[in-house]
Amino acid sequence: VVPGARALAGTAGPGLLALLLAVSAPLRLQAEELGDGCGHLVTYQDSGTMTSKNYPGTYPNHTVCERTITVPKGKRLILRLGDLDIESQTCASDYLLFTSSSDQYGPYCGSMTVPKELLLNTSEVTVRFESGSHISGRGFLLTYASSDHPDLITCLERASHYLKTEYSKFCPAGCKDVAGDISGNMVDGYRDTSLLCKAAIHAGIIADELGGQISVLQHKGISRYEGILANGVLSRDGSLSDRRFLFTSNGCSRSLSLEPDGQIRASSSWQSVNESGDQVHWSPGQARLQDQGPSWASGDSSNNHKPREWLEIDLGEKKKITGIRTTGSTQSNFNFYVKSFVMNFKNNNSKWKTYKGIVNNEEKVFQGNSNFRDPVQNNFIPPIVARYVRVVPQTWHQRIALKVELIGCQITQGNDSLVWRKTTQSTSVSTEKEDETITRPIPSEEMPTGMNITTVAIPLVLLVALLLAGMGIFAAFRKKKKKGSPYGSAEAQKTDCWKQIKYPFARHQSAEFTISYDNEKEMTQKLDLITSDMAG
Ligand SMILES: *[C@@H]1O[C@H](CO)[C@@H](O)[C@H](O)[C@H]1NC(C)=O
Ligand SMILES: *[C@@H]1O[C@H](CO)[C@@H](O)[C@H](O)[C@H]1NC(C)=O
Ligand SMILES: *[C@@H]1O[C@H](CO)[C@@H](O)[C@H](O)[C@H]1NC(C)=O
Ligand SMILES: *[C@@H]1O[C@H](CO)[C@@H](O)[C@H](O)[C@H]1NC(C)=O
Ligand SMILES: *[C@@H]1O[C@H](CO)[C@@H](O)[C@H](O)[C@H]1NC(C)=O
């Protein structure tokens, strides 16, 4: 955007209009070209994941992908290449290249030996991938992190790559949607052929949008691995393996639903009539996951998908809630289940709050069940600390029907903050870093916002420029008449125009980026809120 603005400023004065139109077209074209060959891209504060387009399928002919990756200032950047498969022996038209302010790494291609990891001495690097005409090749997958995480791995590492019985690694943000299988579950463990970071997201150890540290324990394998849907990741059933792995967690994963003092209420409930003509109640009390029989179901069977039904659980006292397991009706002749839901929570006398995502600050919609029978787990990172929680279904199949189990632990009195710090190390660390990053735009948003600004701002700029051009021509004529020396004044005008034209750009840009600033602020607020709630 800035070079575009500079170009606009450079052509200020007579003849501006014609050039303006010529400038605005290439500006957009360039933005599209540079984003064209990029695939999956997730970044968060100090780590992320990036692939070429279609990865692990074949990347397209004649594309370019160029992105600048940054970690907080003062930190060094670590790049790890998980996969590189570029069909070229000369790197002439197909290559991957990293450029920092002091060094250049690459170009890499073909069968050349490529370093698995690069430790840069800068906090910023530009990644450029280019392709010509080719038949095959997966392209690349890379992850990055700041030097605070020297144990960074890529999304493609599997437990079978490591021999130690116990180890700790750092998973970058963005591994959830990278192709590759996992099998098993958080209770029995995962087959050793499973992807480590994806399994950690499945197990609720890290959130995909944040990444984080994982601690892995190897165990002897078991004969069968049972797959479930959890945190939006589906694990598969697996067969006998020599080894499996489990994650060490903070221990806050007890079932909270067995509490005898727990109360369950709902917005409405349903009564059906069975074959023998008796009434069957689908009352809120039947929403306990461990109980047999039909679940809770909402009274309203209409298909108007307005989310206004809820199921409320009173835990009797404030607890730390780290996850929820849900099922549908569990009755084969009633194919009812909740496909997505949001969570509300409150304490004794406070107002209901909605659980929000850390990164986008929107209410977080959890992926629920996909059939009436199988339990699905979702984890809260950071945890909810509350006495009352509500499950508010957003979409469902036929009728809202739910059984739930909350997962979490007691809040230990006296040393609450210690517990908090211990269990959410990664999130509290990232808030501390917030001050450094707050004035920096998030790199991932550079290209898309650039394009948005172009489309939004060009008409505005045209208007402003038209006005200025009019004024400029007028002023130039007047000065010409007065002094007869257009050059000096044209220089002055140029800087004037630069300031004024730059302004709409700057405004749009900051409006775009405010979204991310707000998130970061909101996150601290959220953390403050939870910690202060716990203290209270
Ligand atoms: C970074 O490393 C390069 C060589 O790899 C060196 O020339 C440069 O001076 C280094 N910069 C800093 C700031 O250390
Ligand atoms: C690239 O173009 C060549 C020749 O036109 C074609 O054979 C090849 O299939 C194309 N590759 C891809 C990945 O589309
Ligand atoms: C109908 O419901 C009644 C009461 O819950 C139960 O005793 C009876 O077995 C049910 N009949 C059938 C066919 O399920
Ligand atoms: C909330 O209410 C319960 C019982 O009604 C009480 O035991 C508890 O102390 C209250 N908590 C707060 C923070 O007021
Ligand atoms: C909390 O404090 C008690 C004693 O004051 C101590 O035994 C316990 O280990 C502490 N818990 C944590 C998690 O620090």
mmCIF file of C-alpha atoms in Angstrom, residues 1 8 20 24 27 449-465 501-509:
data_model
loop_
_atom_site.group_PDB
_atom_site.id
_atom_site.type_symbol
_atom_site.label_atom_id
_atom_site.label_comp_id
_atom_site.label_asym_id
_atom_site.label_seq_id
_atom_site.Cartn_x
_atom_site.Cartn_y
_atom_site.Cartn_z
ATOM 1 C CA VAL A 1 0.000 0.000 0.000
ATOM 2 C CA LEU A 8 0.271 8.736 -5.901
ATOM 3 C CA LEU A 20 -3.735 7.736 -10.744
ATOM 4 C CA SER A 24 -4.422 1.777 -8.946
ATOM 5 C CA LEU A 27 -1.463 -2.123 -7.146
ATOM 6 C CA THR A 449 -5.756 -6.037 4.536
ATOM 7 C CA GLY A 450 -3.597 -4.569 1.823
ATOM 8 C CA MET A 451 -6.104 -5.803 -0.702
ATOM 9 C CA ASN A 452 -9.052 -4.601 1.328
ATOM 10 C CA ILE A 453 -7.535 -1.189 1.683
ATOM 11 C CA THR A 454 -6.986 -1.062 -2.017
ATOM 12 C CA THR A 455 -10.578 -1.849 -2.826
ATOM 13 C CA VAL A 456 -12.017 0.397 -0.121
ATOM 14 C CA ALA A 457 -9.589 3.251 -0.268
ATOM 15 C CA ILE A 458 -9.079 3.696 -4.002
ATOM 16 C CA PRO A 459 -12.434 5.386 -4.602
ATOM 17 C CA LEU A 460 -11.830 7.569 -1.548
ATOM 18 C CA VAL A 461 -8.321 8.386 -2.654
ATOM 19 C CA LEU A 462 -9.592 9.180 -6.115
ATOM 20 C CA LEU A 463 -12.037 11.648 -4.631
ATOM 21 C CA VAL A 464 -9.469 13.284 -2.389
ATOM 22 C CA ALA A 465 -6.902 13.267 -5.167
ATOM 23 C CA ILE A 501 -3.217 11.529 0.464
ATOM 24 C CA LYS A 502 -1.476 9.313 2.934
ATOM 25 C CA TYR A 503 -4.120 10.078 5.516
ATOM 26 C CA PRO A 504 -7.041 8.026 4.216
ATOM 27 C CA PHE A 505 -4.716 5.079 3.862
ATOM 28 C CA ALA A 506 -3.429 5.448 7.375
ATOM 29 C CA ARG A 507 -6.935 5.721 8.740
ATOM 30 C CA HIS A 508 -8.142 2.607 7.004
ATOM 31 C CA GLN A 509 -5.104 0.715 7.973
#
